[in-house]
Amino acid sequence: MKLFRRGESSNTDVSAEETAVTDGDSAVDPVAYTAGKGRPTPKRRDAQGKRRGPVAPAPLTNKEARARRKATAGSKVDRKEASAQRRAASQDRRARMLAGEDKYLLPRDKGPVRAYVRDIVDGRRNLVGLFMPMALLLILSMFVAPALQTIVTLVMLVMLVFMMAEGVLLGRIVNNRVRERYPDSADGGFKLGWYAFVRASQIRKMRAPKPRVGPGDAI
């Protein structure tokens, strides 16, 4: 009887252990459980970079670089058409700038105040505009006749004094008329006078934008 009870107790222990193992296995759902990858998820840019093809090496010679530029630029006809379009666009912008369209002007020339100053300068006969051609003639005459060097230097000094005097007078005229026409404008003083002086010292045909008024016209 003792042997039978001992075997029964051992069988009972084995059955309890098997039942515990079975219950432990049934607690783990094989569908819901997912094993880890063991590595971090790669970033999107890294994944895309790996999918890209190999990067072409840098050109070793100038000839190779020119050939690569030609290959990426397209055919010769396409390049000519693109160049012609850029040239036409540049000419159109320059023409509009010379015509005085505010959108295409340089920052120094934009605004109604600067346009008014240009009209004041272009409507006057300025002695300052004669300085550059006269100075060029005097310098050429000094090379032709070196004996006239002293006279040429004296004449250029006198011209310089007259040019400075007229520049000061022109600056005052421009500032006074701008204050009368545009009293709320912050543009004025030496900066505006210098702008008028520089334009007046240029040859009339070389001024940009082109003059809208002629000498003697009422402004």
JSON list of C-alpha atoms in Angstrom, two decimals:
[
{"chain": "A", "resi": 1, "resn": "MET", "atom": "CA", "xyz": [0.00, 0.00, 0.00]},
{"chain": "A", "resi": 2, "resn": "LYS", "atom": "CA", "xyz": [2.87, 2.34, 0.73]},
{"chain": "A", "resi": 3, "resn": "LEU", "atom": "CA", "xyz": [4.42, 1.58, -2.64]},
{"chain": "A", "resi": 4, "resn": "PHE", "atom": "CA", "xyz": [1.16, 2.25, -4.39]},
{"chain": "A", "resi": 5, "resn": "ARG", "atom": "CA", "xyz": [0.72, 5.56, -2.58]},
{"chain": "A", "resi": 6, "resn": "ARG", "atom": "CA", "xyz": [4.32, 6.59, -3.32]},
{"chain": "A", "resi": 7, "resn": "GLY", "atom": "CA", "xyz": [3.85, 5.93, -6.99]},
{"chain": "A", "resi": 8, "resn": "GLU", "atom": "CA", "xyz": [0.54, 7.72, -6.98]},
{"chain": "A", "resi": 9, "resn": "SER", "atom": "CA", "xyz": [2.08, 10.79, -5.35]},
{"chain": "A", "resi": 10, "resn": "SER", "atom": "CA", "xyz": [4.90, 10.82, -7.90]},
{"chain": "A", "resi": 11, "resn": "ASN", "atom": "CA", "xyz": [2.44, 10.54, -10.74]},
{"chain": "A", "resi": 12, "resn": "THR", "atom": "CA", "xyz": [0.47, 13.37, -9.23]},
{"chain": "A", "resi": 13, "resn": "ASP", "atom": "CA", "xyz": [3.59, 15.58, -9.12]},
{"chain": "A", "resi": 14, "resn": "VAL", "atom": "CA", "xyz": [4.44, 14.82, -12.76]},
{"chain": "A", "resi": 15, "resn": "SER", "atom": "CA", "xyz": [0.87, 15.59, -13.79]},
{"chain": "A", "resi": 16, "resn": "ALA", "atom": "CA", "xyz": [1.02, 18.91, -11.89]},
{"chain": "A", "resi": 17, "resn": "GLU", "atom": "CA", "xyz": [4.28, 19.85, -13.61]},
{"chain": "A", "resi": 18, "resn": "GLU", "atom": "CA", "xyz": [2.86, 19.01, -17.07]},
{"chain": "A", "resi": 19, "resn": "THR", "atom": "CA", "xyz": [-0.28, 21.02, -16.27]},
{"chain": "A", "resi": 20, "resn": "ALA", "atom": "CA", "xyz": [1.88, 24.04, -15.25]},
{"chain": "A", "resi": 21, "resn": "VAL", "atom": "CA", "xyz": [3.92, 23.83, -18.45]},
{"chain": "A", "resi": 22, "resn": "THR", "atom": "CA", "xyz": [0.78, 23.57, -20.54]},
{"chain": "A", "resi": 23, "resn": "ASP", "atom": "CA", "xyz": [-0.76, 26.59, -18.77]},
{"chain": "A", "resi": 24, "resn": "GLY", "atom": "CA", "xyz": [2.47, 28.60, -19.28]},
{"chain": "A", "resi": 25, "resn": "ASP", "atom": "CA", "xyz": [2.53, 27.80, -23.00]},
{"chain": "A", "resi": 26, "resn": "SER", "atom": "CA", "xyz": [-1.12, 28.71, -23.39]},
{"chain": "A", "resi": 27, "resn": "ALA", "atom": "CA", "xyz": [-0.46, 32.18, -21.76]},
{"chain": "A", "resi": 28, "resn": "VAL", "atom": "CA", "xyz": [1.82, 33.15, -24.65]},
{"chain": "A", "resi": 29, "resn": "ASP", "atom": "CA", "xyz": [-0.07, 33.94, -27.83]},
{"chain": "A", "resi": 30, "resn": "PRO", "atom": "CA", "xyz": [2.08, 32.95, -30.83]},
{"chain": "A", "resi": 31, "resn": "VAL", "atom": "CA", "xyz": [0.19, 35.37, -33.08]},
{"chain": "A", "resi": 32, "resn": "ALA", "atom": "CA", "xyz": [0.45, 38.47, -30.86]},
{"chain": "A", "resi": 33, "resn": "TYR", "atom": "CA", "xyz": [4.12, 38.03, -29.99]},
{"chain": "A", "resi": 34, "resn": "THR", "atom": "CA", "xyz": [6.70, 39.41, -32.45]},
{"chain": "A", "resi": 35, "resn": "ALA", "atom": "CA", "xyz": [10.39, 38.95, -31.94]},
{"chain": "A", "resi": 36, "resn": "GLY", "atom": "CA", "xyz": [12.61, 42.08, -32.13]},
{"chain": "A", "resi": 37, "resn": "LYS", "atom": "CA", "xyz": [14.83, 42.77, -35.15]},
{"chain": "A", "resi": 38, "resn": "GLY", "atom": "CA", "xyz": [17.88, 43.31, -33.00]},
{"chain": "A", "resi": 39, "resn": "ARG", "atom": "CA", "xyz": [18.81, 46.58, -34.84]},
{"chain": "A", "resi": 40, "resn": "PRO", "atom": "CA", "xyz": [17.38, 50.14, -35.02]},
{"chain": "A", "resi": 41, "resn": "THR", "atom": "CA", "xyz": [15.05, 51.15, -37.85]},
{"chain": "A", "resi": 42, "resn": "PRO", "atom": "CA", "xyz": [17.06, 53.05, -40.51]},
{"chain": "A", "resi": 43, "resn": "LYS", "atom": "CA", "xyz": [16.14, 56.67, -41.25]},
{"chain": "A", "resi": 44, "resn": "ARG", "atom": "CA", "xyz": [14.34, 57.53, -44.47]},
{"chain": "A", "resi": 45, "resn": "ARG", "atom": "CA", "xyz": [17.20, 59.50, -45.99]},
{"chain": "A", "resi": 46, "resn": "ASP", "atom": "CA", "xyz": [19.64, 56.68, -45.21]},
{"chain": "A", "resi": 47, "resn": "ALA", "atom": "CA", "xyz": [17.35, 54.15, -46.84]},
{"chain": "A", "resi": 48, "resn": "GLN", "atom": "CA", "xyz": [16.90, 56.36, -49.89]},
{"chain": "A", "resi": 49, "resn": "GLY", "atom": "CA", "xyz": [20.63, 56.98, -50.08]},
{"chain": "A", "resi": 50, "resn": "LYS", "atom": "CA", "xyz": [21.25, 53.24, -50.14]},
{"chain": "A", "resi": 51, "resn": "ARG", "atom": "CA", "xyz": [18.75, 52.83, -52.96]},
{"chain": "A", "resi": 52, "resn": "ARG", "atom": "CA", "xyz": [20.48, 55.45, -55.11]},
{"chain": "A", "resi": 53, "resn": "GLY", "atom": "CA", "xyz": [23.06, 54.43, -57.63]},
{"chain": "A", "resi": 54, "resn": "PRO", "atom": "CA", "xyz": [26.77, 55.14, -57.27]},
{"chain": "A", "resi": 55, "resn": "VAL", "atom": "CA", "xyz": [27.89, 58.79, -57.47]},
{"chain": "A", "resi": 56, "resn": "ALA", "atom": "CA", "xyz": [29.90, 59.63, -60.56]},
{"chain": "A", "resi": 57, "resn": "PRO", "atom": "CA", "xyz": [33.51, 60.51, -59.78]},
{"chain": "A", "resi": 58, "resn": "ALA", "atom": "CA", "xyz": [34.73, 64.06, -60.26]},
{"chain": "A", "resi": 59, "resn": "PRO", "atom": "CA", "xyz": [36.26, 64.84, -63.69]},
{"chain": "A", "resi": 60, "resn": "LEU", "atom": "CA", "xyz": [40.02, 64.51, -63.76]},
{"chain": "A", "resi": 61, "resn": "THR", "atom": "CA", "xyz": [40.72, 66.82, -66.72]},
{"chain": "A", "resi": 62, "resn": "ASN", "atom": "CA", "xyz": [39.22, 69.98, -68.20]},
{"chain": "A", "resi": 63, "resn": "LYS", "atom": "CA", "xyz": [38.30, 68.09, -71.34]},
{"chain": "A", "resi": 64, "resn": "GLU", "atom": "CA", "xyz": [36.28, 65.59, -69.35]},
{"chain": "A", "resi": 65, "resn": "ALA", "atom": "CA", "xyz": [34.57, 68.41, -67.46]},
{"chain": "A", "resi": 66, "resn": "ARG", "atom": "CA", "xyz": [33.61, 70.16, -70.72]},
{"chain": "A", "resi": 67, "resn": "ALA", "atom": "CA", "xyz": [32.29, 66.92, -72.16]},
{"chain": "A", "resi": 68, "resn": "ARG", "atom": "CA", "xyz": [30.18, 66.33, -69.05]},
{"chain": "A", "resi": 69, "resn": "ARG", "atom": "CA", "xyz": [28.79, 69.88, -69.19]},
{"chain": "A", "resi": 70, "resn": "LYS", "atom": "CA", "xyz": [27.87, 69.43, -72.85]},
{"chain": "A", "resi": 71, "resn": "ALA", "atom": "CA", "xyz": [26.17, 66.13, -72.09]},
{"chain": "A", "resi": 72, "resn": "THR", "atom": "CA", "xyz": [24.03, 67.71, -69.37]},
{"chain": "A", "resi": 73, "resn": "ALA", "atom": "CA", "xyz": [23.34, 70.93, -71.30]},
{"chain": "A", "resi": 74, "resn": "GLY", "atom": "CA", "xyz": [21.65, 69.22, -74.21]},
{"chain": "A", "resi": 75, "resn": "SER", "atom": "CA", "xyz": [22.24, 69.42, -77.93]},
{"chain": "A", "resi": 76, "resn": "LYS", "atom": "CA", "xyz": [23.98, 72.27, -79.73]},
{"chain": "A", "resi": 77, "resn": "VAL", "atom": "CA", "xyz": [20.69, 73.58, -81.11]},
{"chain": "A", "resi": 78, "resn": "ASP", "atom": "CA", "xyz": [19.15, 73.66, -77.62]},
{"chain": "A", "resi": 79, "resn": "ARG", "atom": "CA", "xyz": [22.14, 75.55, -76.27]},
{"chain": "A", "resi": 80, "resn": "LYS", "atom": "CA", "xyz": [21.93, 78.10, -79.07]},
{"chain": "A", "resi": 81, "resn": "GLU", "atom": "CA", "xyz": [18.23, 78.63, -78.46]},
{"chain": "A", "resi": 82, "resn": "ALA", "atom": "CA", "xyz": [18.76, 79.04, -74.71]},
{"chain": "A", "resi": 83, "resn": "SER", "atom": "CA", "xyz": [21.60, 81.51, -75.32]},
{"chain": "A", "resi": 84, "resn": "ALA", "atom": "CA", "xyz": [19.46, 83.50, -77.76]},
{"chain": "A", "resi": 85, "resn": "GLN", "atom": "CA", "xyz": [16.61, 83.63, -75.26]},
{"chain": "A", "resi": 86, "resn": "ARG", "atom": "CA", "xyz": [18.92, 84.86, -72.49]},
{"chain": "A", "resi": 87, "resn": "ARG", "atom": "CA", "xyz": [20.40, 87.50, -74.80]},
{"chain": "A", "resi": 88, "resn": "ALA", "atom": "CA", "xyz": [16.95, 88.70, -75.87]},
{"chain": "A", "resi": 89, "resn": "ALA", "atom": "CA", "xyz": [15.77, 88.87, -72.25]},
{"chain": "A", "resi": 90, "resn": "SER", "atom": "CA", "xyz": [18.87, 90.84, -71.27]},
{"chain": "A", "resi": 91, "resn": "GLN", "atom": "CA", "xyz": [18.38, 93.29, -74.14]},
{"chain": "A", "resi": 92, "resn": "ASP", "atom": "CA", "xyz": [14.74, 93.72, -73.21]},
{"chain": "A", "resi": 93, "resn": "ARG", "atom": "CA", "xyz": [15.63, 94.45, -69.56]},
{"chain": "A", "resi": 94, "resn": "ARG", "atom": "CA", "xyz": [18.27, 96.98, -70.63]},
{"chain": "A", "resi": 95, "resn": "ALA", "atom": "CA", "xyz": [15.85, 98.71, -73.01]},
{"chain": "A", "resi": 96, "resn": "ARG", "atom": "CA", "xyz": [13.25, 98.98, -70.26]},
{"chain": "A", "resi": 97, "resn": "MET", "atom": "CA", "xyz": [15.87, 100.29, -67.86]},
{"chain": "A", "resi": 98, "resn": "LEU", "atom": "CA", "xyz": [17.02, 102.96, -70.32]},
{"chain": "A", "resi": 99, "resn": "ALA", "atom": "CA", "xyz": [13.37, 103.90, -70.88]},
{"chain": "A", "resi": 100, "resn": "GLY", "atom": "CA", "xyz": [13.06, 104.62, -67.17]},
{"chain": "A", "resi": 101, "resn": "GLU", "atom": "CA", "xyz": [10.69, 101.84, -66.06]},
{"chain": "A", "resi": 102, "resn": "ASP", "atom": "CA", "xyz": [10.99, 101.79, -62.29]},
{"chain": "A", "resi": 103, "resn": "LYS", "atom": "CA", "xyz": [10.85, 97.99, -62.06]},
{"chain": "A", "resi": 104, "resn": "TYR", "atom": "CA", "xyz": [14.05, 97.56, -64.09]},
{"chain": "A", "resi": 105, "resn": "LEU", "atom": "CA", "xyz": [16.07, 100.44, -62.65]},
{"chain": "A", "resi": 106, "resn": "LEU", "atom": "CA", "xyz": [19.01, 100.10, -60.31]},
{"chain": "A", "resi": 107, "resn": "PRO", "atom": "CA", "xyz": [18.24, 100.74, -56.62]},
{"chain": "A", "resi": 108, "resn": "ARG", "atom": "CA", "xyz": [19.97, 104.14, -56.77]},
{"chain": "A", "resi": 109, "resn": "ASP", "atom": "CA", "xyz": [17.66, 105.28, -59.62]},
{"chain": "A", "resi": 110, "resn": "LYS", "atom": "CA", "xyz": [14.32, 104.04, -58.28]},
{"chain": "A", "resi": 111, "resn": "GLY", "atom": "CA", "xyz": [11.56, 106.26, -57.02]},
{"chain": "A", "resi": 112, "resn": "PRO", "atom": "CA", "xyz": [9.79, 109.45, -58.13]},
{"chain": "A", "resi": 113, "resn": "VAL", "atom": "CA", "xyz": [12.29, 111.68, -56.32]},
{"chain": "A", "resi": 114, "resn": "ARG", "atom": "CA", "xyz": [15.24, 110.34, -58.29]},
{"chain": "A", "resi": 115, "resn": "ALA", "atom": "CA", "xyz": [13.25, 110.62, -61.54]},
{"chain": "A", "resi": 116, "resn": "TYR", "atom": "CA", "xyz": [12.48, 114.25, -60.73]},
{"chain": "A", "resi": 117, "resn": "VAL", "atom": "CA", "xyz": [16.17, 114.95, -60.03]},
{"chain": "A", "resi": 118, "resn": "ARG", "atom": "CA", "xyz": [17.13, 113.43, -63.37]},
{"chain": "A", "resi": 119, "resn": "ASP", "atom": "CA", "xyz": [14.62, 115.66, -65.13]},
{"chain": "A", "resi": 120, "resn": "ILE", "atom": "CA", "xyz": [16.07, 118.74, -63.37]},
{"chain": "A", "resi": 121, "resn": "VAL", "atom": "CA", "xyz": [19.60, 117.83, -64.43]},
{"chain": "A", "resi": 122, "resn": "ASP", "atom": "CA", "xyz": [18.62, 116.89, -67.98]},
{"chain": "A", "resi": 123, "resn": "GLY", "atom": "CA", "xyz": [16.66, 120.13, -68.41]},
{"chain": "A", "resi": 124, "resn": "ARG", "atom": "CA", "xyz": [19.77, 122.24, -67.68]},
{"chain": "A", "resi": 125, "resn": "ARG", "atom": "CA", "xyz": [22.88, 123.03, -69.67]},
{"chain": "A", "resi": 126, "resn": "ASN", "atom": "CA", "xyz": [25.59, 122.05, -67.21]},
{"chain": "A", "resi": 127, "resn": "LEU", "atom": "CA", "xyz": [29.22, 123.07, -67.51]},
{"chain": "A", "resi": 128, "resn": "VAL", "atom": "CA", "xyz": [30.14, 120.02, -65.49]},
{"chain": "A", "resi": 129, "resn": "GLY", "atom": "CA", "xyz": [29.31, 117.82, -68.49]},
{"chain": "A", "resi": 130, "resn": "LEU", "atom": "CA", "xyz": [32.12, 119.47, -70.47]},
{"chain": "A", "resi": 131, "resn": "PHE", "atom": "CA", "xyz": [34.81, 118.54, -67.96]},
{"chain": "A", "resi": 132, "resn": "MET", "atom": "CA", "xyz": [35.47, 114.98, -69.14]},
{"chain": "A", "resi": 133, "resn": "PRO", "atom": "CA", "xyz": [35.81, 115.70, -72.90]},
{"chain": "A", "resi": 134, "resn": "MET", "atom": "CA", "xyz": [37.84, 118.86, -72.22]},
{"chain": "A", "resi": 135, "resn": "ALA", "atom": "CA", "xyz": [40.13, 117.01, -69.82]},
{"chain": "A", "resi": 136, "resn": "LEU", "atom": "CA", "xyz": [40.67, 114.28, -72.43]},
{"chain": "A", "resi": 137, "resn": "LEU", "atom": "CA", "xyz": [41.61, 116.85, -75.09]},
{"chain": "A", "resi": 138, "resn": "LEU", "atom": "CA", "xyz": [43.99, 118.62, -72.74]},
{"chain": "A", "resi": 139, "resn": "ILE", "atom": "CA", "xyz": [45.74, 115.36, -71.80]},
{"chain": "A", "resi": 140, "resn": "LEU", "atom": "CA", "xyz": [46.16, 114.43, -75.48]},
{"chain": "A", "resi": 141, "resn": "SER", "atom": "CA", "xyz": [47.56, 117.88, -76.28]},
{"chain": "A", "resi": 142, "resn": "MET", "atom": "CA", "xyz": [50.04, 117.48, -73.43]},
{"chain": "A", "resi": 143, "resn": "PHE", "atom": "CA", "xyz": [51.37, 114.28, -75.06]},
{"chain": "A", "resi": 144, "resn": "VAL", "atom": "CA", "xyz": [51.59, 115.95, -78.46]},
{"chain": "A", "resi": 145, "resn": "ALA", "atom": "CA", "xyz": [53.31, 119.08, -77.15]},
{"chain": "A", "resi": 146, "resn": "PRO", "atom": "CA", "xyz": [55.09, 118.43, -73.83]},
{"chain": "A", "resi": 147, "resn": "ALA", "atom": "CA", "xyz": [56.01, 122.12, -73.61]},
{"chain": "A", "resi": 148, "resn": "LEU", "atom": "CA", "xyz": [52.31, 122.88, -72.89]},
{"chain": "A", "resi": 149, "resn": "GLN", "atom": "CA", "xyz": [52.28, 120.79, -69.74]},
{"chain": "A", "resi": 150, "resn": "THR", "atom": "CA", "xyz": [52.30, 123.81, -67.39]},
{"chain": "A", "resi": 151, "resn": "ILE", "atom": "CA", "xyz": [49.47, 125.54, -69.27]},
{"chain": "A", "resi": 152, "resn": "VAL", "atom": "CA", "xyz": [47.41, 122.35, -69.47]},
{"chain": "A", "resi": 153, "resn": "THR", "atom": "CA", "xyz": [47.78, 121.74, -65.72]},
{"chain": "A", "resi": 154, "resn": "LEU", "atom": "CA", "xyz": [46.69, 125.30, -64.94]},
{"chain": "A", "resi": 155, "resn": "VAL", "atom": "CA", "xyz": [43.65, 125.04, -67.22]},
{"chain": "A", "resi": 156, "resn": "MET", "atom": "CA", "xyz": [42.62, 121.74, -65.64]},
{"chain": "A", "resi": 157, "resn": "LEU", "atom": "CA", "xyz": [42.85, 123.25, -62.15]},
{"chain": "A", "resi": 158, "resn": "VAL", "atom": "CA", "xyz": [40.64, 126.16, -63.19]},
{"chain": "A", "resi": 159, "resn": "MET", "atom": "CA", "xyz": [38.13, 123.72, -64.71]},
{"chain": "A", "resi": 160, "resn": "LEU", "atom": "CA", "xyz": [38.16, 121.70, -61.51]},
{"chain": "A", "resi": 161, "resn": "VAL", "atom": "CA", "xyz": [37.35, 124.79, -59.42]},
{"chain": "A", "resi": 162, "resn": "PHE", "atom": "CA", "xyz": [34.45, 125.73, -61.73]},
{"chain": "A", "resi": 163, "resn": "MET", "atom": "CA", "xyz": [33.19, 122.15, -61.68]},
{"chain": "A", "resi": 164, "resn": "MET", "atom": "CA", "xyz": [33.14, 122.07, -57.85]},
{"chain": "A", "resi": 165, "resn": "ALA", "atom": "CA", "xyz": [31.36, 125.41, -57.67]},
{"chain": "A", "resi": 166, "resn": "GLU", "atom": "CA", "xyz": [28.69, 124.33, -60.12]},
{"chain": "A", "resi": 167, "resn": "GLY", "atom": "CA", "xyz": [28.30, 121.03, -58.29]},
{"chain": "A", "resi": 168, "resn": "VAL", "atom": "CA", "xyz": [27.55, 122.86, -55.02]},
{"chain": "A", "resi": 169, "resn": "LEU", "atom": "CA", "xyz": [25.09, 125.16, -56.79]},
{"chain": "A", "resi": 170, "resn": "LEU", "atom": "CA", "xyz": [23.36, 122.25, -58.53]},
{"chain": "A", "resi": 171, "resn": "GLY", "atom": "CA", "xyz": [23.06, 120.35, -55.24]},
{"chain": "A", "resi": 172, "resn": "ARG", "atom": "CA", "xyz": [21.33, 123.30, -53.59]},
{"chain": "A", "resi": 173, "resn": "ILE", "atom": "CA", "xyz": [18.93, 123.77, -56.51]},
{"chain": "A", "resi": 174, "resn": "VAL", "atom": "CA", "xyz": [18.00, 120.10, -56.53]},
{"chain": "A", "resi": 175, "resn": "ASN", "atom": "CA", "xyz": [17.45, 119.88, -52.78]},
{"chain": "A", "resi": 176, "resn": "ASN", "atom": "CA", "xyz": [15.30, 123.03, -52.71]},
{"chain": "A", "resi": 177, "resn": "ARG", "atom": "CA", "xyz": [13.08, 121.87, -55.56]},
{"chain": "A", "resi": 178, "resn": "VAL", "atom": "CA", "xyz": [12.74, 118.37, -54.12]},
{"chain": "A", "resi": 179, "resn": "ARG", "atom": "CA", "xyz": [11.62, 119.81, -50.77]},
{"chain": "A", "resi": 180, "resn": "GLU", "atom": "CA", "xyz": [9.01, 121.88, -52.56]},
{"chain": "A", "resi": 181, "resn": "ARG", "atom": "CA", "xyz": [7.70, 119.00, -54.69]},
{"chain": "A", "resi": 182, "resn": "TYR", "atom": "CA", "xyz": [8.11, 116.18, -52.15]},
{"chain": "A", "resi": 183, "resn": "PRO", "atom": "CA", "xyz": [8.06, 117.71, -48.64]},
{"chain": "A", "resi": 184, "resn": "ASP", "atom": "CA", "xyz": [7.60, 114.33, -46.93]},
{"chain": "A", "resi": 185, "resn": "SER", "atom": "CA", "xyz": [10.53, 112.65, -48.69]},
{"chain": "A", "resi": 186, "resn": "ALA", "atom": "CA", "xyz": [13.48, 111.55, -46.59]},
{"chain": "A", "resi": 187, "resn": "ASP", "atom": "CA", "xyz": [15.79, 111.62, -49.62]},
{"chain": "A", "resi": 188, "resn": "GLY", "atom": "CA", "xyz": [17.89, 114.77, -49.66]},
{"chain": "A", "resi": 189, "resn": "GLY", "atom": "CA", "xyz": [21.04, 116.45, -48.51]},
{"chain": "A", "resi": 190, "resn": "PHE", "atom": "CA", "xyz": [24.52, 115.61, -49.76]},
{"chain": "A", "resi": 191, "resn": "LYS", "atom": "CA", "xyz": [23.49, 112.20, -51.09]},
{"chain": "A", "resi": 192, "resn": "LEU", "atom": "CA", "xyz": [20.87, 113.65, -53.42]},
{"chain": "A", "resi": 193, "resn": "GLY", "atom": "CA", "xyz": [23.19, 116.47, -54.48]},
{"chain": "A", "resi": 194, "resn": "TRP", "atom": "CA", "xyz": [25.94, 113.97, -55.30]},
{"chain": "A", "resi": 195, "resn": "TYR", "atom": "CA", "xyz": [23.48, 111.95, -57.38]},
{"chain": "A", "resi": 196, "resn": "ALA", "atom": "CA", "xyz": [22.63, 115.05, -59.41]},
{"chain": "A", "resi": 197, "resn": "PHE", "atom": "CA", "xyz": [26.31, 116.00, -59.77]},
{"chain": "A", "resi": 198, "resn": "VAL", "atom": "CA", "xyz": [27.32, 112.56, -61.07]},
{"chain": "A", "resi": 199, "resn": "ARG", "atom": "CA", "xyz": [24.54, 112.59, -63.67]},
{"chain": "A", "resi": 200, "resn": "ALA", "atom": "CA", "xyz": [25.39, 116.13, -64.75]},
{"chain": "A", "resi": 201, "resn": "SER", "atom": "CA", "xyz": [29.07, 115.20, -65.22]},
{"chain": "A", "resi": 202, "resn": "GLN", "atom": "CA", "xyz": [28.17, 112.45, -67.70]},
{"chain": "A", "resi": 203, "resn": "ILE", "atom": "CA", "xyz": [27.87, 113.04, -71.43]},
{"chain": "A", "resi": 204, "resn": "ARG", "atom": "CA", "xyz": [24.20, 113.40, -72.30]},
{"chain": "A", "resi": 205, "resn": "LYS", "atom": "CA", "xyz": [24.13, 110.49, -74.74]},
{"chain": "A", "resi": 206, "resn": "MET", "atom": "CA", "xyz": [25.74, 108.17, -72.19]},
{"chain": "A", "resi": 207, "resn": "ARG", "atom": "CA", "xyz": [23.30, 108.83, -69.34]},
{"chain": "A", "resi": 208, "resn": "ALA", "atom": "CA", "xyz": [21.22, 105.94, -68.06]},
{"chain": "A", "resi": 209, "resn": "PRO", "atom": "CA", "xyz": [18.26, 106.07, -67.86]},
{"chain": "A", "resi": 210, "resn": "LYS", "atom": "CA", "xyz": [17.92, 108.15, -71.01]},
{"chain": "A", "resi": 211, "resn": "PRO", "atom": "CA", "xyz": [16.86, 111.79, -70.56]},
{"chain": "A", "resi": 212, "resn": "ARG", "atom": "CA", "xyz": [13.11, 112.36, -70.84]},
{"chain": "A", "resi": 213, "resn": "VAL", "atom": "CA", "xyz": [13.38, 116.14, -71.28]},
{"chain": "A", "resi": 214, "resn": "GLY", "atom": "CA", "xyz": [15.54, 118.36, -73.42]},
{"chain": "A", "resi": 215, "resn": "PRO", "atom": "CA", "xyz": [17.74, 121.29, -72.36]},
{"chain": "A", "resi": 216, "resn": "GLY", "atom": "CA", "xyz": [15.60, 124.31, -71.53]},
{"chain": "A", "resi": 217, "resn": "ASP", "atom": "CA", "xyz": [12.35, 122.36, -71.07]},
{"chain": "A", "resi": 218, "resn": "ALA", "atom": "CA", "xyz": [10.14, 123.35, -68.16]},
{"chain": "A", "resi": 219, "resn": "ILE", "atom": "CA", "xyz": [10.14, 120.81, -65.33]}
]
